PDB file of C-alpha atoms and ligand atoms in Angstrom:
ATOM      1  CA  MET A   1     104.556  70.499 108.032  1.00 46.00           C
ATOM      2  CA  PRO A   2     102.855  67.941 110.337  1.00 48.00           C
ATOM      3  CA  THR A   3      99.117  68.518 110.480  1.00 49.00           C
ATOM      4  CA  THR A   4      99.312  68.692 114.286  1.00 86.00           C
ATOM      5  CA  ARG A   5     100.887  72.161 114.039  1.00 97.00           C
ATOM      6  CA  THR A   6      98.337  74.728 112.895  1.00 97.00           C
ATOM      7  CA  PRO A   7      99.979  77.182 110.484  1.00 98.00           C
ATOM      8  CA  ILE A   8     100.143  80.887 111.318  1.00 98.00           C
ATOM      9  CA  ILE A   9     100.375  83.783 108.922  1.00 98.00           C
ATOM     10  CA  ALA A  10     100.975  87.069 110.729  1.00 98.00           C
ATOM     11  CA  GLY A  11     101.347  90.505 109.193  1.00 98.00           C
ATOM     12  CA  ASN A  12     103.634  92.998 110.913  1.00 98.00           C
ATOM     13  CA  TRP A  13     102.651  96.421 109.618  1.00 98.00           C
ATOM     14  CA  LYS A  14     105.470  98.119 111.555  1.00 98.00           C
ATOM     15  CA  MET A  15     105.034 101.939 111.634  1.00 98.00           C
ATOM     16  CA  ASN A  16     102.997 102.173 108.435  1.00 98.00           C
ATOM     17  CA  SER A  17      99.493 103.307 107.429  1.00 98.00           C
ATOM     18  CA  GLY A  18      96.956 105.636 108.939  1.00 98.00           C
ATOM     19  CA  ILE A  19      93.896 104.267 110.697  1.00 98.00           C
ATOM     20  CA  LYS A  20      91.536 104.723 107.737  1.00 98.00           C
ATOM     21  CA  GLU A  21      93.957 102.870 105.494  1.00 98.00           C
ATOM     22  CA  GLY A  22      94.276 100.136 108.120  1.00 98.00           C
ATOM     23  CA  ILE A  23      90.501  99.737 108.289  1.00 98.00           C
ATOM     24  CA  GLN A  24      90.237  99.476 104.502  1.00 98.00           C
ATOM     25  CA  ARG A  25      93.061  96.941 104.391  1.00 98.00           C
ATOM     26  CA  CYS A  26      91.388  94.770 107.012  1.00 98.00           C
ATOM     27  CA  GLN A  27      88.060  94.932 105.179  1.00 98.00           C
ATOM     28  CA  GLU A  28      89.873  93.785 102.032  1.00 98.00           C
ATOM     29  CA  ILE A  29      91.677  90.987 103.870  1.00 98.00           C
ATOM     30  CA  VAL A  30      88.357  89.713 105.207  1.00 98.00           C
ATOM     31  CA  LYS A  31      86.811  89.949 101.729  1.00 97.00           C
ATOM     32  CA  HIS A  32      89.636  88.064  99.991  1.00 97.00           C
ATOM     33  CA  LEU A  33      90.524  85.667 102.811  1.00 98.00           C
ATOM     34  CA  PRO A  34      91.028  82.259 101.240  1.00 97.00           C
ATOM     35  CA  GLU A  35      89.674  79.062 102.741  1.00 95.00           C
ATOM     36  CA  THR A  36      92.457  78.170 105.168  1.00 95.00           C
ATOM     37  CA  GLN A  37      93.407  76.142 108.209  1.00 95.00           C
ATOM     38  CA  ALA A  38      95.939  78.810 109.140  1.00 98.00           C
ATOM     39  CA  GLU A  39      95.542  81.205 112.026  1.00 98.00           C
ATOM     40  CA  VAL A  40      95.692  84.690 110.551  1.00 98.00           C
ATOM     41  CA  VAL A  41      96.977  87.600 112.621  1.00 98.00           C
ATOM     42  CA  VAL A  42      97.375  91.274 111.798  1.00 98.00           C
ATOM     43  CA  CYS A  43      99.753  93.368 113.939  1.00 99.00           C
ATOM     44  CA  PRO A  44      99.115  97.075 113.261  1.00 98.00           C
ATOM     45  CA  PRO A  45     100.409 100.123 115.161  1.00 98.00           C
ATOM     46  CA  PHE A  46      98.798 100.646 118.607  1.00 98.00           C
ATOM     47  CA  PRO A  47      96.223 103.321 117.602  1.00 98.00           C
ATOM     48  CA  HIS A  48      94.706 100.897 115.061  1.00 98.00           C
ATOM     49  CA  LEU A  49      93.988  98.126 117.534  1.00 98.00           C
ATOM     50  CA  TYR A  50      90.639  99.223 118.893  1.00 98.00           C
ATOM     51  CA  PRO A  51      89.093 100.380 115.593  1.00 98.00           C
ATOM     52  CA  LEU A  52      90.349  97.246 113.840  1.00 98.00           C
ATOM     53  CA  SER A  53      88.921  95.059 116.592  1.00 98.00           C
ATOM     54  CA  GLU A  54      85.493  96.357 115.562  1.00 98.00           C
ATOM     55  CA  VAL A  55      86.180  95.578 111.883  1.00 98.00           C
ATOM     56  CA  LEU A  56      87.502  92.088 112.633  1.00 98.00           C
ATOM     57  CA  LYS A  57      84.794  91.075 115.116  1.00 97.00           C
ATOM     58  CA  ASN A  58      83.291  87.677 114.147  1.00 96.00           C
ATOM     59  CA  THR A  59      85.913  87.100 111.442  1.00 97.00           C
ATOM     60  CA  ASN A  60      88.799  84.623 111.290  1.00 97.00           C
ATOM     61  CA  VAL A  61      91.412  87.356 111.468  1.00 98.00           C
ATOM     62  CA  MET A  62      92.962  88.063 114.863  1.00 98.00           C
ATOM     63  CA  LEU A  63      94.811  91.112 116.138  1.00 98.00           C
ATOM     64  CA  GLY A  64      98.281  91.416 117.603  1.00 99.00           C
ATOM     65  CA  ALA A  65     100.434  94.223 118.984  1.00 99.00           C
ATOM     66  CA  GLN A  66     104.016  94.808 117.840  1.00 98.00           C
ATOM     67  CA  THR A  67     105.477  95.075 121.352  1.00 98.00           C
ATOM     68  CA  VAL A  68     104.440  95.914 124.916  1.00 98.00           C
ATOM     69  CA  HIS A  69     106.302  97.440 127.821  1.00 98.00           C
ATOM     70  CA  LYS A  70     108.043  95.086 130.236  1.00 98.00           C
ATOM     71  CA  LYS A  71     106.301  96.544 133.292  1.00 98.00           C
ATOM     72  CA  ALA A  72     102.579  96.214 133.918  1.00 98.00           C
ATOM     73  CA  SER A  73     101.890  99.970 134.246  1.00 98.00           C
ATOM     74  CA  GLY A  74     103.344 103.152 135.721  1.00 98.00           C
ATOM     75  CA  ALA A  75     105.385 106.222 134.885  1.00 98.00           C
ATOM     76  CA  TYR A  76     106.762 105.160 131.504  1.00 98.00           C
ATOM     77  CA  THR A  77     105.854 108.064 129.222  1.00 98.00           C
ATOM     78  CA  GLY A  78     105.010 106.979 125.710  1.00 97.00           C
ATOM     79  CA  ASP A  79     104.750 103.276 126.436  1.00 98.00           C
ATOM     80  CA  VAL A  80     101.878 100.822 126.296  1.00 98.00           C
ATOM     81  CA  GLY A  81     101.092  98.013 128.729  1.00 98.00           C
ATOM     82  CA  ALA A  82     100.056  94.445 127.936  1.00 98.00           C
ATOM     83  CA  PHE A  83      96.646  94.763 129.622  1.00 98.00           C
ATOM     84  CA  MET A  84      95.892  97.794 127.440  1.00 98.00           C
ATOM     85  CA  VAL A  85      96.452  95.982 124.160  1.00 98.00           C
ATOM     86  CA  VAL A  86      94.299  93.120 125.441  1.00 98.00           C
ATOM     87  CA  GLU A  87      91.502  95.585 126.235  1.00 98.00           C
ATOM     88  CA  ALA A  88      91.948  97.066 122.747  1.00 98.00           C
ATOM     89  CA  GLY A  89      91.346  93.650 121.181  1.00 98.00           C
ATOM     90  CA  ALA A  90      94.799  92.070 120.741  1.00 98.00           C
ATOM     91  CA  ARG A  91      95.268  88.365 121.427  1.00 98.00           C
ATOM     92  CA  TRP A  92      98.844  88.207 120.157  1.00 99.00           C
ATOM     93  CA  VAL A  93     102.019  90.230 120.548  1.00 99.00           C
ATOM     94  CA  ILE A  94     105.371  90.277 118.770  1.00 99.00           C
ATOM     95  CA  ILE A  95     108.269  90.442 121.235  1.00 98.00           C
ATOM     96  CA  GLY A  96     111.988  90.823 120.573  1.00 98.00           C
ATOM     97  CA  HIS A  97     111.780  91.928 116.945  1.00 98.00           C
ATOM     98  CA  SER A  98     115.270  92.788 115.654  1.00 98.00           C
ATOM     99  CA  GLU A  99     114.138  96.390 115.061  1.00 98.00           C
ATOM    100  CA  ARG A 100     113.276  96.657 118.774  1.00 98.00           C
ATOM    101  CA  ARG A 101     116.649  95.161 119.676  1.00 98.00           C
ATOM    102  CA  GLN A 102     118.495  97.473 117.283  1.00 97.00           C
ATOM    103  CA  TYR A 103     116.703 100.804 117.749  1.00 98.00           C
ATOM    104  CA  TYR A 104     115.526 100.519 121.351  1.00 97.00           C
ATOM    105  CA  GLY A 105     118.362  98.452 122.815  1.00 98.00           C
ATOM    106  CA  GLU A 106     116.089  95.655 123.991  1.00 98.00           C
ATOM    107  CA  THR A 107     118.127  92.969 125.706  1.00 98.00           C
ATOM    108  CA  GLY A 108     117.431  89.310 126.362  1.00 98.00           C
ATOM    109  CA  ALA A 109     116.474  90.229 129.947  1.00 98.00           C
ATOM    110  CA  ASP A 110     113.964  92.849 128.724  1.00 98.00           C
ATOM    111  CA  ILE A 111     112.503  90.416 126.240  1.00 98.00           C
ATOM    112  CA  ARG A 112     112.118  87.755 128.908  1.00 98.00           C
ATOM    113  CA  GLU A 113     110.244  90.149 131.218  1.00 98.00           C
ATOM    114  CA  LYS A 114     107.968  91.188 128.376  1.00 98.00           C
ATOM    115  CA  ILE A 115     107.154  87.616 127.414  1.00 98.00           C
ATOM    116  CA  LEU A 116     106.279  86.633 130.992  1.00 98.00           C
ATOM    117  CA  LEU A 117     104.067  89.687 131.449  1.00 98.00           C
ATOM    118  CA  ALA A 118     102.375  89.287 128.061  1.00 98.00           C
ATOM    119  CA  GLN A 119     101.604  85.623 128.751  1.00 98.00           C
ATOM    120  CA  ASN A 120     100.246  86.519 132.205  1.00 98.00           C
ATOM    121  CA  ASN A 121      97.837  88.831 130.430  1.00 98.00           C
ATOM    122  CA  GLY A 122      96.675  86.003 128.177  1.00 98.00           C
ATOM    123  CA  LEU A 123      98.568  87.044 125.060  1.00 98.00           C
ATOM    124  CA  THR A 124     100.186  84.536 122.745  1.00 98.00           C
ATOM    125  CA  VAL A 125     103.721  85.695 122.048  1.00 98.00           C
ATOM    126  CA  ILE A 126     105.594  85.662 118.744  1.00 99.00           C
ATOM    127  CA  PHE A 127     109.195  85.731 119.970  1.00 99.00           C
ATOM    128  CA  CYS A 128     111.684  86.768 117.268  1.00 98.00           C
ATOM    129  CA  VAL A 129     115.229  85.520 116.906  1.00 98.00           C
ATOM    130  CA  GLY A 130     117.690  85.871 114.036  1.00 98.00           C
ATOM    131  CA  GLU A 131     121.312  86.453 113.167  1.00 98.00           C
ATOM    132  CA  ARG A 132     122.917  89.463 111.474  1.00 96.00           C
ATOM    133  CA  LEU A 133     124.661  89.220 108.107  1.00 96.00           C
ATOM    134  CA  GLU A 134     128.182  89.051 109.554  1.00 96.00           C
ATOM    135  CA  GLU A 135     127.093  86.260 111.893  1.00 97.00           C
ATOM    136  CA  ARG A 136     125.696  84.290 108.947  1.00 96.00           C
ATOM    137  CA  GLU A 137     128.850  84.892 106.923  1.00 95.00           C
ATOM    138  CA  SER A 138     131.180  83.883 109.743  1.00 97.00           C
ATOM    139  CA  ASN A 139     129.125  80.730 110.222  1.00 97.00           C
ATOM    140  CA  VAL A 140     128.176  81.362 113.860  1.00 98.00           C
ATOM    141  CA  TYR A 141     124.456  81.764 113.137  1.00 98.00           C
ATOM    142  CA  LEU A 142     123.333  78.656 114.995  1.00 98.00           C
ATOM    143  CA  ASP A 143     125.297  79.753 118.084  1.00 98.00           C
ATOM    144  CA  VAL A 144     123.627  83.172 117.897  1.00 98.00           C
ATOM    145  CA  ILE A 145     120.177  81.560 117.790  1.00 98.00           C
ATOM    146  CA  THR A 146     121.058  79.280 120.718  1.00 98.00           C
ATOM    147  CA  ARG A 147     122.184  82.278 122.771  1.00 98.00           C
ATOM    148  CA  GLN A 148     119.073  84.315 121.920  1.00 98.00           C
ATOM    149  CA  MET A 149     116.867  81.401 122.976  1.00 98.00           C
ATOM    150  CA  ASN A 150     118.807  80.514 126.141  1.00 98.00           C
ATOM    151  CA  GLU A 151     118.928  84.071 127.495  1.00 98.00           C
ATOM    152  CA  VAL A 152     115.150  84.430 127.273  1.00 98.00           C
ATOM    153  CA  LEU A 153     113.469  81.056 127.709  1.00 98.00           C
ATOM    154  CA  ASP A 154     113.364  78.569 130.574  1.00 96.00           C
ATOM    155  CA  PRO A 155     110.741  76.073 131.793  1.00 95.00           C
ATOM    156  CA  SER A 156     108.757  78.868 133.515  1.00 94.00           C
ATOM    157  CA  ILE A 157     107.671  80.109 130.076  1.00 96.00           C
ATOM    158  CA  ASN A 158     104.287  78.861 128.854  1.00 97.00           C
ATOM    159  CA  PHE A 159     105.292  77.086 125.650  1.00 97.00           C
ATOM    160  CA  ASP A 160     101.627  76.650 124.641  1.00 96.00           C
ATOM    161  CA  GLN A 161     101.369  80.447 124.344  1.00 98.00           C
ATOM    162  CA  LEU A 162     104.621  80.846 122.453  1.00 98.00           C
ATOM    163  CA  VAL A 163     105.506  80.916 118.769  1.00 98.00           C
ATOM    164  CA  ILE A 164     109.081  81.445 117.603  1.00 98.00           C
ATOM    165  CA  ALA A 165     109.737  83.592 114.542  1.00 98.00           C
ATOM    166  CA  TYR A 166     113.063  83.055 112.811  1.00 98.00           C
ATOM    167  CA  GLU A 167     113.865  86.360 111.142  1.00 98.00           C
ATOM    168  CA  PRO A 168     117.420  86.568 109.808  1.00 98.00           C
ATOM    169  CA  VAL A 169     118.216  90.294 110.086  1.00 97.00           C
ATOM    170  CA  TRP A 170     119.891  90.306 106.655  1.00 97.00           C
ATOM    171  CA  SER A 171     116.641  89.244 105.019  1.00 96.00           C
ATOM    172  CA  ILE A 172     114.318  91.821 106.619  1.00 94.00           C
ATOM    173  CA  GLY A 173     113.135  94.417 104.133  1.00 91.00           C
ATOM    174  CA  THR A 174     116.067  93.647 101.836  1.00 92.00           C
ATOM    175  CA  GLY A 175     114.393  91.403  99.282  1.00 88.00           C
ATOM    176  CA  LYS A 176     116.984  88.731 100.200  1.00 88.00           C
ATOM    177  CA  THR A 177     115.005  85.759 101.447  1.00 90.00           C
ATOM    178  CA  ALA A 178     116.714  82.890 103.228  1.00 92.00           C
ATOM    179  CA  SER A 179     116.556  79.850 100.970  1.00 96.00           C
ATOM    180  CA  PRO A 180     113.992  77.278 102.097  1.00 97.00           C
ATOM    181  CA  GLU A 181     116.862  74.983 103.119  1.00 97.00           C
ATOM    182  CA  GLN A 182     118.662  77.725 105.071  1.00 97.00           C
ATOM    183  CA  ALA A 183     115.474  78.586 106.939  1.00 98.00           C
ATOM    184  CA  ASN A 184     114.520  74.983 107.590  1.00 98.00           C
ATOM    185  CA  GLU A 185     117.946  74.213 109.070  1.00 98.00           C
ATOM    186  CA  VAL A 186     117.526  76.992 111.629  1.00 98.00           C
ATOM    187  CA  HIS A 187     113.932  76.002 112.392  1.00 98.00           C
ATOM    188  CA  MET A 188     115.078  72.458 113.211  1.00 98.00           C
ATOM    189  CA  HIS A 189     117.811  73.914 115.399  1.00 98.00           C
ATOM    190  CA  ILE A 190     115.231  76.066 117.221  1.00 98.00           C
ATOM    191  CA  ARG A 191     113.200  72.935 118.040  1.00 98.00           C
ATOM    192  CA  GLN A 192     116.319  71.290 119.449  1.00 97.00           C
ATOM    193  CA  CYS A 193     117.047  74.387 121.578  1.00 98.00           C
ATOM    194  CA  ILE A 194     113.479  74.299 122.930  1.00 98.00           C
ATOM    195  CA  ASN A 195     113.843  70.637 123.875  1.00 97.00           C
ATOM    196  CA  ASN A 196     117.114  71.365 125.666  1.00 96.00           C
ATOM    197  CA  ILE A 197     115.609  74.326 127.502  1.00 96.00           C
ATOM    198  CA  ASN A 198     112.424  72.548 128.528  1.00 93.00           C
ATOM    199  CA  GLY A 199     114.174  69.244 129.263  1.00 90.00           C
ATOM    200  CA  ASP A 200     111.935  67.041 127.133  1.00 88.00           C
ATOM    201  CA  LYS A 201     111.663  65.764 123.589  1.00 87.00           C
ATOM    202  CA  THR A 202     108.141  66.880 122.749  1.00 93.00           C
ATOM    203  CA  THR A 203     107.936  70.659 123.238  1.00 96.00           C
ATOM    204  CA  GLY A 204     110.183  71.383 120.264  1.00 97.00           C
ATOM    205  CA  GLU A 205     108.102  69.153 118.022  1.00 96.00           C
ATOM    206  CA  LYS A 206     104.868  70.840 119.117  1.00 96.00           C
ATOM    207  CA  ILE A 207     105.917  74.490 119.073  1.00 98.00           C
ATOM    208  CA  ARG A 208     105.220  76.528 115.971  1.00 98.00           C
ATOM    209  CA  VAL A 209     108.236  78.097 114.291  1.00 98.00           C
ATOM    210  CA  ILE A 210     107.482  80.643 111.588  1.00 98.00           C
ATOM    211  CA  TYR A 211     109.780  82.414 109.119  1.00 98.00           C
ATOM    212  CA  GLY A 212     110.081  86.148 108.500  1.00 98.00           C
ATOM    213  CA  GLY A 213     112.212  88.112 106.055  1.00 97.00           C
ATOM    214  CA  SER A 214     111.113  89.224 102.573  1.00 96.00           C
ATOM    215  CA  MET A 215     108.377  86.583 102.407  1.00 97.00           C
ATOM    216  CA  LYS A 216     106.028  87.349  99.519  1.00 97.00           C
ATOM    217  CA  PRO A 217     103.492  85.542  97.331  1.00 97.00           C
ATOM    218  CA  GLU A 218     106.243  84.478  94.909  1.00 97.00           C
ATOM    219  CA  ASN A 219     108.388  82.645  97.482  1.00 97.00           C
ATOM    220  CA  ALA A 220     105.869  81.688 100.157  1.00 98.00           C
ATOM    221  CA  ALA A 221     104.846  78.304  98.743  1.00 97.00           C
ATOM    222  CA  GLU A 222     108.399  77.006  98.670  1.00 97.00           C
ATOM    223  CA  LEU A 223     109.195  78.239 102.172  1.00 97.00           C
ATOM    224  CA  LEU A 224     105.939  76.991 103.681  1.00 97.00           C
ATOM    225  CA  ALA A 225     106.427  73.553 102.109  1.00 97.00           C
ATOM    226  CA  GLN A 226     109.467  72.917 104.326  1.00 97.00           C
ATOM    227  CA  SER A 227     109.060  70.312 107.071  1.00 97.00           C
ATOM    228  CA  ASP A 228     109.760  72.706 109.934  1.00 98.00           C
ATOM    229  CA  ILE A 229     108.359  76.012 108.681  1.00 98.00           C
ATOM    230  CA  ASP A 230     104.910  76.511 110.213  1.00 98.00           C
ATOM    231  CA  GLY A 231     104.020  79.885 108.797  1.00 98.00           C
ATOM    232  CA  GLY A 232     105.259  83.383 108.176  1.00 98.00           C
ATOM    233  CA  LEU A 233     105.733  86.765 109.814  1.00 98.00           C
ATOM    234  CA  ILE A 234     105.332  89.144 106.938  1.00 98.00           C
ATOM    235  CA  GLY A 235     106.361  92.795 106.838  1.00 98.00           C
ATOM    236  CA  GLY A 236     106.228  94.633 103.500  1.00 98.00           C
ATOM    237  CA  ALA A 237     103.942  92.174 101.690  1.00 98.00           C
ATOM    238  CA  SER A 238     101.375  92.335 104.510  1.00 98.00           C
ATOM    239  CA  LEU A 239     100.659  95.967 103.573  1.00 98.00           C
ATOM    240  CA  ASP A 240      98.904  94.755 100.430  1.00 98.00           C
ATOM    241  CA  ALA A 241      95.727  92.862 101.319  1.00 98.00           C
ATOM    242  CA  LYS A 242      95.753  90.768  98.150  1.00 98.00           C
ATOM    243  CA  ASP A 243      99.418  89.784  98.509  1.00 98.00           C
ATOM    244  CA  PHE A 244      98.819  88.928 102.166  1.00 98.00           C
ATOM    245  CA  CYS A 245      95.857  86.740 101.177  1.00 98.00           C
ATOM    246  CA  ARG A 246      97.895  85.052  98.441  1.00 98.00           C
ATOM    247  CA  ILE A 247     100.503  84.139 101.053  1.00 98.00           C
ATOM    248  CA  ILE A 248      97.742  82.774 103.317  1.00 98.00           C
ATOM    249  CA  SER A 249      96.527  80.583 100.466  1.00 97.00           C
ATOM    250  CA  HIS A 250      99.909  78.781 100.502  1.00 97.00           C
ATOM    251  CA  ALA A 251      99.721  77.961 104.197  1.00 96.00           C
ATOM    252  CA  ASN A 252      97.603  74.826 104.332  1.00 78.00           C
TER     253      ASN A 252
HETATM  254  P1  13P B 301     109.773  92.090 105.499  1.00 79.22           P
HETATM  255  O1  13P B 301     108.740  91.029 105.137  1.00 79.22           O
HETATM  256  O2  13P B 301     109.403  93.453 105.037  1.00 79.22           O
HETATM  257  O3  13P B 301     111.144  91.651 105.100  1.00 79.22           O
HETATM  258  O4  13P B 301     109.773  92.170 107.109  1.00 79.22           O
HETATM  259  C1  13P B 301     109.872  91.020 107.852  1.00 79.22           C
HETATM  260  C2  13P B 301     109.633  91.356 109.275  1.00 79.22           C
HETATM  261  O5  13P B 301     110.444  92.018 109.915  1.00 79.22           O
HETATM  262  C3  13P B 301     108.397  90.892 109.896  1.00 79.22           C
HETATM  263  O6  13P B 301     108.402  91.072 111.266  1.00 79.22           O
END
């Protein structure tokens, strides 16, 4: 990983843990946080954001939301707007996670609107892409990634406030990690897509591309050692503060 790209380790807690448990986990993360150059982000459920922002004040751990609504505000019962998560302490947001695509029918157009709005509110976006198992097996995975990138991104996106997460759907929560070589191939492809979209040769080299899908302390070092893997988006293993910190220790 070139030293010009600061690594990122982000934990996606998904819909897990009560607020008390979240507070304890964050206190433990802060206590065990290794010396690191990586940016560390925790993305808990919405109700945790404000209380955790108090716990993480003046620490090196930042907060992110797991999604936001595509509209700024209004009559959208049950939803949460970008400005609200910013007020609650988030500086980051995950957009386009495969679970949002699968269970909430989020489309490329929705994801694009969300990214633009989130960036307008000052959030740095972790935009997720990734192929399903049948797309990997039928060898169309790079085409799928290209389509997911092209339908969402164009030069109006702020690439300085964007991180791409490659999360092959078949590796999420399954224990089946992409091999370091499989992941690195897609990460290089993502950089090429970014260059094509932004019409230059430098944006793809600068942008951070992180890997997600069954990353854990045992496989993190090998994945993070790849030339084009700049960090991780961690689900299950981020629910254990010590495991999360062990992953962070591999990210220099
Ligand atoms: P797991 O690490 O549990 O496979 O989840 C990955 C993920 O979806 C992170 O966003």
